[in-house]
Short mmCIF file of C-alpha atoms and ligand atoms in Angstrom, two decimals:
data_model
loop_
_atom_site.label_atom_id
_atom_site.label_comp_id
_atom_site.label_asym_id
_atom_site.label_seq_id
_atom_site.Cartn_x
_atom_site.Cartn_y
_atom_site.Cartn_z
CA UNK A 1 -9.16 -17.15 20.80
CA UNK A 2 -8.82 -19.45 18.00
CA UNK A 3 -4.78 -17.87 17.02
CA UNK A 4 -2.40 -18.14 19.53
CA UNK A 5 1.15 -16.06 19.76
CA UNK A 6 3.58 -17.71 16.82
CA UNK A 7 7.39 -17.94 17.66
CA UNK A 8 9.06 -16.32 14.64
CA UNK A 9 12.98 -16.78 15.93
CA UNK A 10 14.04 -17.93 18.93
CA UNK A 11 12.59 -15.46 21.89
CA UNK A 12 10.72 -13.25 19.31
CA UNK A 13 7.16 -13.78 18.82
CA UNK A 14 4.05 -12.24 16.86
CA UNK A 15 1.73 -10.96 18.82
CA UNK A 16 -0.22 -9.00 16.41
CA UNK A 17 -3.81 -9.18 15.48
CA UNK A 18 -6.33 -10.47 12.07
CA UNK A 19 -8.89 -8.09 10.83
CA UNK A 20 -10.96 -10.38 8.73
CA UNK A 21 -13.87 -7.73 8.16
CA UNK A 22 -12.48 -4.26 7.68
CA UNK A 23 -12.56 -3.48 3.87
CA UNK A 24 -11.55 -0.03 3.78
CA UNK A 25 -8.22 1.92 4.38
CA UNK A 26 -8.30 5.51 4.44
CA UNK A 27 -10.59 4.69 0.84
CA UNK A 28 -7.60 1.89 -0.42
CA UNK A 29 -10.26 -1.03 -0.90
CA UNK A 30 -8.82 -3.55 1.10
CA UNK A 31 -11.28 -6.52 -0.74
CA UNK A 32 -9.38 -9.32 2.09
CA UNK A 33 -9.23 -7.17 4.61
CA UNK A 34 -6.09 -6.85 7.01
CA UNK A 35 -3.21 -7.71 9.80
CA UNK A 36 -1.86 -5.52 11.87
CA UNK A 37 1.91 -7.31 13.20
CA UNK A 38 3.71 -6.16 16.96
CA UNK A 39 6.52 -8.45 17.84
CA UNK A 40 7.64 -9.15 21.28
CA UNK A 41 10.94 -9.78 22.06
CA UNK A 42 12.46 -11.52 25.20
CA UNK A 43 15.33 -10.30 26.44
CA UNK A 44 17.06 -8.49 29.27
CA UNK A 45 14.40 -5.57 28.60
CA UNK A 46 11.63 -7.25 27.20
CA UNK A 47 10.44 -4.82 24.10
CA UNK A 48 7.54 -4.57 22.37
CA UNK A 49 7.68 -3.53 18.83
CA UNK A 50 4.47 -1.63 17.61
CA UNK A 51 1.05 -2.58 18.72
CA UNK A 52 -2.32 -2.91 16.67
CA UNK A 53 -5.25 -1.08 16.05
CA UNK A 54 -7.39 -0.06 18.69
CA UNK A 55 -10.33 -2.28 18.62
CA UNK A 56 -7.79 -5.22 18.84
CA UNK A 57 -6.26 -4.60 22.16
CA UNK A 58 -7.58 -6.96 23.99
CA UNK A 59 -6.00 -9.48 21.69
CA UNK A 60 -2.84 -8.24 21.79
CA UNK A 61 -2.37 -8.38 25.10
CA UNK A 62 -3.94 -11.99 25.54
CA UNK A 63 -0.96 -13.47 23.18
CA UNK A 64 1.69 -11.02 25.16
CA UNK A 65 0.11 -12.39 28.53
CA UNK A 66 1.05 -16.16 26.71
CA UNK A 67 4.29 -15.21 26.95
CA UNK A 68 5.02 -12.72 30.01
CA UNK A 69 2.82 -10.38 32.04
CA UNK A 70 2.75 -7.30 29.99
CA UNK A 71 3.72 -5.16 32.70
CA UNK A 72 6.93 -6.22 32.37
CA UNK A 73 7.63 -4.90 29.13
CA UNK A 74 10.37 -2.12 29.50
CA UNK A 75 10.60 -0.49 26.00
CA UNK A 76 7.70 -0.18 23.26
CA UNK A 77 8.89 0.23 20.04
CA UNK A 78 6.60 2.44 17.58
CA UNK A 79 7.91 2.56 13.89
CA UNK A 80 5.12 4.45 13.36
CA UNK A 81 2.13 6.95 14.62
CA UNK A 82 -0.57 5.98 12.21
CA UNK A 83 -2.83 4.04 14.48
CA UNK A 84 -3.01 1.19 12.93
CA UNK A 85 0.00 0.68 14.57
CA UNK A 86 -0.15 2.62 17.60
CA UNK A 87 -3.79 2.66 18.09
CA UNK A 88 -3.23 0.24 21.55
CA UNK A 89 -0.25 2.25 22.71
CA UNK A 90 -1.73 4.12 25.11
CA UNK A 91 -3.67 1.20 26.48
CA UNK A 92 -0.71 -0.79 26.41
CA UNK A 93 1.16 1.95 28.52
CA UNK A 94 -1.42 2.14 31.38
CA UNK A 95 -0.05 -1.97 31.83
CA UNK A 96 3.45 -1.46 31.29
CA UNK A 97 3.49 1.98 33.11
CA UNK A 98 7.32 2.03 32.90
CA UNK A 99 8.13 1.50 29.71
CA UNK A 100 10.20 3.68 27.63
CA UNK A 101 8.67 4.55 24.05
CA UNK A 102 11.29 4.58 20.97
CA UNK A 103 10.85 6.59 18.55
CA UNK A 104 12.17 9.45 15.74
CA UNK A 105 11.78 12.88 16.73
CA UNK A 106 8.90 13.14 14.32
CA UNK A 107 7.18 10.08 15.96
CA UNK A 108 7.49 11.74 19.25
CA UNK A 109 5.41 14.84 18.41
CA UNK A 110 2.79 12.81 16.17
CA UNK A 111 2.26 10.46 18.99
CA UNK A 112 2.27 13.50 21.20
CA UNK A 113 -0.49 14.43 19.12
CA UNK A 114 -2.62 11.82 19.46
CA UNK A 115 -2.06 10.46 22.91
CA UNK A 116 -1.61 12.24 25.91
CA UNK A 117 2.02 11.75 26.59
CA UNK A 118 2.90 14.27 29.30
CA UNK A 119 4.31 11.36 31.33
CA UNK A 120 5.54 9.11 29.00
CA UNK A 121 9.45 8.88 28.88
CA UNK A 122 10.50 8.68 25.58
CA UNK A 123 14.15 7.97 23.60
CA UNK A 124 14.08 9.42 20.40
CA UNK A 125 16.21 7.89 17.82
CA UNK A 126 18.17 8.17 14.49
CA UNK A 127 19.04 6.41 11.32
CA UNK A 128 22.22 4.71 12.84
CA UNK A 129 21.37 4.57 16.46
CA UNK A 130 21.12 1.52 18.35
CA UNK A 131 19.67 0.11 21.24
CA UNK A 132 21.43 -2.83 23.22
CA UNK A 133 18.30 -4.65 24.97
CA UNK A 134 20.60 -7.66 26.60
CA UNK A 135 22.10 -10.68 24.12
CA UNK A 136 20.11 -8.36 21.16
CA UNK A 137 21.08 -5.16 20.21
CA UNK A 138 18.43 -3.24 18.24
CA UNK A 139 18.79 -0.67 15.20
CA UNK A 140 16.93 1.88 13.70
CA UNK A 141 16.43 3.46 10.10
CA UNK A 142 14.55 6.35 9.57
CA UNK A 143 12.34 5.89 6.44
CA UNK A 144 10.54 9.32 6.00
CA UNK A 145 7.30 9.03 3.96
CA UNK A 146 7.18 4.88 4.01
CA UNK A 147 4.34 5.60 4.63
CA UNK A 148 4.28 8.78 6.80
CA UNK A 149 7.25 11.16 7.44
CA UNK A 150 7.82 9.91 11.13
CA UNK A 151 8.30 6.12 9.80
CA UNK A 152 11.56 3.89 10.93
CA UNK A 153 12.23 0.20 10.93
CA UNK A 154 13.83 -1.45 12.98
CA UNK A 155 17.06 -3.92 12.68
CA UNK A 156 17.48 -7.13 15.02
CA UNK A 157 21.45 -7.61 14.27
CA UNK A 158 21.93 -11.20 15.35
CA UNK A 159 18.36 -12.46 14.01
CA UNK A 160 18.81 -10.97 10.53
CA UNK A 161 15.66 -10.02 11.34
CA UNK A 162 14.17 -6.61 9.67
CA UNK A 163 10.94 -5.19 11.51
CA UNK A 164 9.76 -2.99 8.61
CA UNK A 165 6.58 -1.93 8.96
CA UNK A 166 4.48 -0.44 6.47
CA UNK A 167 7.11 -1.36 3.67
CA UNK A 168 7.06 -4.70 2.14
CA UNK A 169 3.44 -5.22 3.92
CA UNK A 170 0.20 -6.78 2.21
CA UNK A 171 -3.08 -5.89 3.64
CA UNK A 172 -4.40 -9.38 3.54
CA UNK A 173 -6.27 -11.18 6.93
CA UNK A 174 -4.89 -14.61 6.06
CA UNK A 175 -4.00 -17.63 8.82
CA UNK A 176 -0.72 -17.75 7.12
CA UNK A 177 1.34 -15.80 8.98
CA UNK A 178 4.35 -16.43 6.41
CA UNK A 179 5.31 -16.00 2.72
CA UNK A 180 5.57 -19.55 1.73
CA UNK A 181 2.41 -21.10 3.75
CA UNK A 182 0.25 -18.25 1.49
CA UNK A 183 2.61 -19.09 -1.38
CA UNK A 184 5.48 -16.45 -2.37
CA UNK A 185 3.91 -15.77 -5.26
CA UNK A 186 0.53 -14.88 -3.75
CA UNK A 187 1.71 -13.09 -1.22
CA UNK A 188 3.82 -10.59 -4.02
CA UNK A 189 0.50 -10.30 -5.52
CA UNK A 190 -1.00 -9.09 -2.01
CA UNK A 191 1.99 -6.68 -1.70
CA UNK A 192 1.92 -5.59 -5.24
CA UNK A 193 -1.23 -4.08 -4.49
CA UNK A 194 -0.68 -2.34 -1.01
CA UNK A 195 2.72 -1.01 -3.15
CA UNK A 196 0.28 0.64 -5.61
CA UNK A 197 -1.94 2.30 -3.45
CA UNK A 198 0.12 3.11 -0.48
CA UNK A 199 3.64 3.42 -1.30
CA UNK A 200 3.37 4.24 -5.09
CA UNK A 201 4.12 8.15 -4.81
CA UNK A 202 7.15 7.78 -2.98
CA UNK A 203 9.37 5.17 -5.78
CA UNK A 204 12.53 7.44 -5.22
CA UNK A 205 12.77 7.34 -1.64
CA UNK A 206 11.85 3.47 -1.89
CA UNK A 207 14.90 3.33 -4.17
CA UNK A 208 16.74 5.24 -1.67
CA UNK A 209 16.39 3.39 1.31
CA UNK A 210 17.13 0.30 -0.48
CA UNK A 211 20.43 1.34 -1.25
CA UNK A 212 20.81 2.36 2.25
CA UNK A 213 19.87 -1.57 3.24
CA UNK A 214 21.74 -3.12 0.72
CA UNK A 215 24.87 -4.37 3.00
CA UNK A 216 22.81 -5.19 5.81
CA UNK A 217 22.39 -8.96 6.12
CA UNK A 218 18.47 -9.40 6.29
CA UNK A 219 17.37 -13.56 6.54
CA UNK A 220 13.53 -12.02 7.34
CA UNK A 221 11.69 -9.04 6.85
CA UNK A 222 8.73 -9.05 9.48
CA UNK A 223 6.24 -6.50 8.65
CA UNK A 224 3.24 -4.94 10.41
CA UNK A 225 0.52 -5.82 7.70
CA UNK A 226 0.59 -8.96 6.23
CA UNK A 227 3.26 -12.42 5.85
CA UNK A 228 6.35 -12.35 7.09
CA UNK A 229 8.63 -12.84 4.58
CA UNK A 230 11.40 -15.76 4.69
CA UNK A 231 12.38 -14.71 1.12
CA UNK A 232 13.43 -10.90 1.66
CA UNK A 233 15.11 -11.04 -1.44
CA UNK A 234 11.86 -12.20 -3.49
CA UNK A 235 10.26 -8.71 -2.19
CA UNK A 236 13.03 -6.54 -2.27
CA UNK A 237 13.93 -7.26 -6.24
CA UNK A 238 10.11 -6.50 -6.43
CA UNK A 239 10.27 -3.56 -4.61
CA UNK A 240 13.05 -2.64 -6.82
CA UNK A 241 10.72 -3.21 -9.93
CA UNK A 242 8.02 -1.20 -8.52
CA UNK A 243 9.80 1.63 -7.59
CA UNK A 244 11.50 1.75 -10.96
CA UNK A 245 8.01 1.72 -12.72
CA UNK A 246 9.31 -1.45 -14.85
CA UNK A 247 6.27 -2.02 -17.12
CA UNK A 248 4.79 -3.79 -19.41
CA UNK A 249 3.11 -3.84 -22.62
CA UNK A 250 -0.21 -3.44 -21.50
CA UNK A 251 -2.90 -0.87 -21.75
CA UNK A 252 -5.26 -0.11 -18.89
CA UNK A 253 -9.17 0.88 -19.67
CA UNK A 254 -10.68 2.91 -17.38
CA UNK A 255 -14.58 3.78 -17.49
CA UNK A 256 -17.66 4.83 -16.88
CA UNK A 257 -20.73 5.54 -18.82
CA UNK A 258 -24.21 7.04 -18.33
CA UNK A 259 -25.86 5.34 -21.82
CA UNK A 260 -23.71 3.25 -22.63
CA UNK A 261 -21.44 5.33 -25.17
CA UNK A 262 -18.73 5.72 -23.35
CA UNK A 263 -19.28 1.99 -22.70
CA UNK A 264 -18.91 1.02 -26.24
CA UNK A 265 -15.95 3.14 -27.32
CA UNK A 266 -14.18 1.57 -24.23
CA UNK A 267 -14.72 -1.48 -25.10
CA UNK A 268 -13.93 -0.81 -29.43
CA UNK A 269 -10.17 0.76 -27.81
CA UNK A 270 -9.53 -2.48 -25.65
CA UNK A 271 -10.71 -5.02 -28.44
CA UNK A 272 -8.15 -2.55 -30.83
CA UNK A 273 -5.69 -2.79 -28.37
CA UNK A 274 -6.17 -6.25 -27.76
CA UNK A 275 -4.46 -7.58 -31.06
CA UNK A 276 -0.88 -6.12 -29.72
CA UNK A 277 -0.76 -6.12 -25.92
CA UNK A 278 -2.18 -7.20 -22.53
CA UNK A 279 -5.28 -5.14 -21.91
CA UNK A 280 -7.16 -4.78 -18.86
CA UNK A 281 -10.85 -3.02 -18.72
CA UNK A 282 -12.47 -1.58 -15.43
CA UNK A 283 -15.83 -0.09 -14.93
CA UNK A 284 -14.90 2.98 -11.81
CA UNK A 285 -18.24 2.05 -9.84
CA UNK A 286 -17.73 -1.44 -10.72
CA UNK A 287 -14.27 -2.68 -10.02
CA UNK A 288 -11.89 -1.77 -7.41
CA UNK A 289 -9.87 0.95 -7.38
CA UNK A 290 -6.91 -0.64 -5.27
CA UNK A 291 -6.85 -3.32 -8.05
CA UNK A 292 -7.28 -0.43 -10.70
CA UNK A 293 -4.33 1.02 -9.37
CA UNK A 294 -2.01 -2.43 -9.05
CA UNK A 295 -2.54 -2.77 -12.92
CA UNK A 296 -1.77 0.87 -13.81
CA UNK A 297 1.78 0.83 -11.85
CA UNK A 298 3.10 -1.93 -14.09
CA UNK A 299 0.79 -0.45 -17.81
CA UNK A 300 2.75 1.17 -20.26
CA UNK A 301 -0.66 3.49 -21.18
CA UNK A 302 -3.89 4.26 -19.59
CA UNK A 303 -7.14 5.48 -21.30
CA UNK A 304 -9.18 6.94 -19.07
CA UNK A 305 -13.20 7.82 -20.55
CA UNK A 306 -16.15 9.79 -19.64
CA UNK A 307 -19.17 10.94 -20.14
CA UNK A 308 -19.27 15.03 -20.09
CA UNK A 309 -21.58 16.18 -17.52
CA UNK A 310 -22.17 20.28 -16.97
CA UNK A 311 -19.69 20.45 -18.72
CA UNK A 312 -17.15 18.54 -16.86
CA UNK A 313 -16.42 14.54 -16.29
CA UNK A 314 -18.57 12.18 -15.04
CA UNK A 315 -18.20 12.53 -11.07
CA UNK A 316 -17.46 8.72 -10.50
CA UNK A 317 -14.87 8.76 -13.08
CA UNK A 318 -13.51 12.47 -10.81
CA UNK A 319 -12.94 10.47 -7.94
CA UNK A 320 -11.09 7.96 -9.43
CA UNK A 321 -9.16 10.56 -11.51
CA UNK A 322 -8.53 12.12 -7.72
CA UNK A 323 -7.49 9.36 -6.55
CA UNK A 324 -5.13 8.15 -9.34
CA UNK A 325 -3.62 11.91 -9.46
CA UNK A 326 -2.74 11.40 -5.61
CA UNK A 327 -1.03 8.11 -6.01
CA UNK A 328 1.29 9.97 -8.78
CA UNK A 329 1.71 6.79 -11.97
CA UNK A 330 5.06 7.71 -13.84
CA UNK A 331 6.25 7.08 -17.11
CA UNK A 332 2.74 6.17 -19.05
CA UNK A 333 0.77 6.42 -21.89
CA UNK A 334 -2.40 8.63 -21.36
CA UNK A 335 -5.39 8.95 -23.87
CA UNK A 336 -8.54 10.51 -22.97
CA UNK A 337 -12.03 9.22 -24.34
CA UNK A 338 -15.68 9.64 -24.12
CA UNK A 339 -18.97 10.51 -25.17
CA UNK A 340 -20.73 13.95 -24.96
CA UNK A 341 -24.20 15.95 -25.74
CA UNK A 342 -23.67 19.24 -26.56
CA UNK A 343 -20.70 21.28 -24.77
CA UNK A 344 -18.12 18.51 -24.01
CA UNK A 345 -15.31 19.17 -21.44
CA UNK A 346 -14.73 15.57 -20.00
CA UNK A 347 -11.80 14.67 -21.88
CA UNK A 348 -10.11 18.01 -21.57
CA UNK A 349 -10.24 17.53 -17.86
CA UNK A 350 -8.65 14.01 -17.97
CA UNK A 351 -6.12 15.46 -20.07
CA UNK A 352 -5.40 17.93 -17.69
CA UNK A 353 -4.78 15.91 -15.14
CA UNK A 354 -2.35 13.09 -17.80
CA UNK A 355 -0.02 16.73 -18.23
CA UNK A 356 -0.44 17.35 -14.38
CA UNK A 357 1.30 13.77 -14.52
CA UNK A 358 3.82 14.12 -17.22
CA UNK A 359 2.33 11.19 -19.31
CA UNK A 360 3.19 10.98 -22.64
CA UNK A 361 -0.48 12.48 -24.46
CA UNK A 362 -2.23 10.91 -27.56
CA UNK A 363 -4.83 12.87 -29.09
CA UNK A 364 -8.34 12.28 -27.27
CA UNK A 365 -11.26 11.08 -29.04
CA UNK A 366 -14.85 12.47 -28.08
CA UNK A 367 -17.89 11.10 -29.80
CA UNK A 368 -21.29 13.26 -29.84
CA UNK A 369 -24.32 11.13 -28.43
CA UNK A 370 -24.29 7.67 -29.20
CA UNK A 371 -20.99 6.43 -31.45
CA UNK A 372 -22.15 5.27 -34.95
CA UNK A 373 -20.49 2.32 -36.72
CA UNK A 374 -18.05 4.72 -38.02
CA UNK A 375 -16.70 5.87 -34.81
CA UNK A 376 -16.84 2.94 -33.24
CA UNK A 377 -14.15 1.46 -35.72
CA UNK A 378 -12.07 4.79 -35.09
CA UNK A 379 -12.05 3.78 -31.41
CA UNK A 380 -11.14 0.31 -32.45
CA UNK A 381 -8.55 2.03 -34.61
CA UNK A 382 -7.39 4.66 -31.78
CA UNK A 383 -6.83 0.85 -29.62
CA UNK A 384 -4.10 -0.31 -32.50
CA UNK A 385 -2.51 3.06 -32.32
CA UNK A 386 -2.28 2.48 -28.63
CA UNK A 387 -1.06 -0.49 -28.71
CA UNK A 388 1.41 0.24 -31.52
CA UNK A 389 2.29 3.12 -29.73
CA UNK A 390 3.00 0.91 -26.44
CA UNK A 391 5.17 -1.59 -28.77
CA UNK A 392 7.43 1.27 -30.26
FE1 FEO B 401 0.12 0.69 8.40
FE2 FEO B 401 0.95 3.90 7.55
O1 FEO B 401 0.13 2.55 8.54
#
């Protein structure tokens, strides 16, 4: 196995696993794949702190066995059911046949539905509750919906050491298994983008729990996807940023076209636009939504065009709008665009779903057919409204 087990602090280790191949997460387009972090920690009860996904197992346990025989372990953490993180828990518990699972009450009964648990001994915890494991004393924070109601983290007191997770994750399959070896700035980039397209609906209770965290003393934040962070407070003023949706003045084009007319009065908006802000174009069977998405968190206004077809939008430019409406963007800018034949009806859906959001509205512009000269200089003209709009 060309990566071995890394020593992160003295007596805790990675033990996780590097997915250099998947590119998809539940439809997120992961475009450099993922990692999937446990930590083992030695102490008087050994303790395993989430495990990886299923078809990584074997791996796992090859960089536990490095360390001890993993049916020694005594307690097996699980911050969280998705199985991404608990996909080798059952396999994990057939070696270490004694070992207590932690988890929240909600943990307990998603687990229970997943695994078969009848004779698993469990000890369900609480924000507050801790967990004395020898020298180390372990504590736990619920963090409902980051990223699934039964999430926690946990707290490793003496370390500094925060085990977080989904939050403050990147899905990036790297051999850098810490901020600065990637770079710090890279590695916000990576996390910028799992922010946008996992954690992006849930900004208040991000804000929330980092209130809650704000007196504990935290020298590393060790998540379960991606680097390990030896700057916490690099991510966590970023986190703050995100959750606030800080933006900037920059307008987001969003596309697709069946002749090329919606094509053209995308690009006449972003080459308006263009003279006053930062302006980003993406083509929905083109680009990638996950990188769609990390732009729109931080745009001050999004223009989202379609062709109509029977009598609705475009279906490529549906799914997106599906899957933008699901990640809730606050706080923006929407204006609707695109060509039609006869009936129309694609920018009155995209419009519906801009009010579903609470975005701030600008008049829509539909062109008939192909866009003459004429309209193709009101699109240019709709971009310097945008932009003006943006600057106001
Ligand atoms: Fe990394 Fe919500 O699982």
């Amino acid at each position: 196995m060309a990566l071995k087990s890394l020593k992160i602090k003295e007596n805790i280790y990675w033990v996780g696993a590097i997915d250099w191949e998947e590119r998809d997460f539940h439809n997120f387009e992961i475009v450099r794949g993922a990692t999937y972090n446990a930590y083992l920690i030695i102490d008087d009860k050994i303790t395993l702190v989430d495990t990886v996904k299923h078809k990584f197992f074997h791996e796992m346990v090859e960089r536990i066995r490095e360390i001890i025989d993993p049916s020694q372990i005594d307690y097996i953490v699980s911050n969280h059911v998705e199985t991404d993180h608990s996909g080798s828990l059952a396999d994990i518990k057939r070696i270490a046949k004694d070992a207590v699972v932690v988890c929240t009450s909600r943990g307990k009964s998603g687990l229970c539905k997943h695994f078969d648990c009848k004779d698993w001994e469990f000890k369900v915890v609480k924000t507050g509750d801790e967990l004395k494991i020898g020298k180390r004393t372990l504590t736990f924070i619920e963090t409902p919906m980051l990223h699934w109601p039964d999430n926690m983290v946990t707290y490793v007191k003496g370390d500094k050491l925060l085990l977080s997770n989904d939050a403050f994750g990147q899905h990036i399959a790297s051999v850098e298994r810490y901020d600065e070896e990637l770079g710090v700035e890279e590695a916000i980039k990576w996390a910028k983008i799992y922010y946008a397209n996992i954690l992006m609906p849930f900004g208040e209770l991000v804000k929330k729990k980092l209130k809650e965290i704000e007196g504990v003393q935290i020298g590393m934040i060790a998540p379960s996807h991606g680097v390990i962070w030896k700057n916490p407070g690099r991510i966590i003023e970023a986190y703050k940023k995100w959750a606030d949706f800080e933006a900037e003045d920059k307008l987001v084009v969003v596309y697709d076209t069946m002749y090329n007319s919606t094509a053209r009065i995308a690009r006449a908006i972003a080459e308006g636009a263009s003279k006053g802000v930062k302006v980003r174009l993406f083509h929905v069977r083109r680009d990638a939504w996950s990188e769609i998405m990390t732009e729109i968190l931080d745009a001050k206004a999004i223009a989202i065009g379609a062709p109509t077809m029977h009598n609705t939008v475009f279906p490529p430019v549906a799914g997106f709008l599906a899957y933008m409406r699901s990640l809730k963007p606050k706080n923006k800018i929407g204006v609707a665009f695109g060509s039609y034949g006869w009936g129309g009806g694609a920018v009155k859906e995209i419009n519906r779903i801009f009010e579903e959001l609470k975005f701030d509205v600008m008049e829509p512009l539909q062109i008939k057919y192909r866009p003459t000269e004429d309209e193709l200089r009101k699109a240019f003209e709709l971009g310097v409204e945008i932009a003006e709009k943006i600057k106001s």
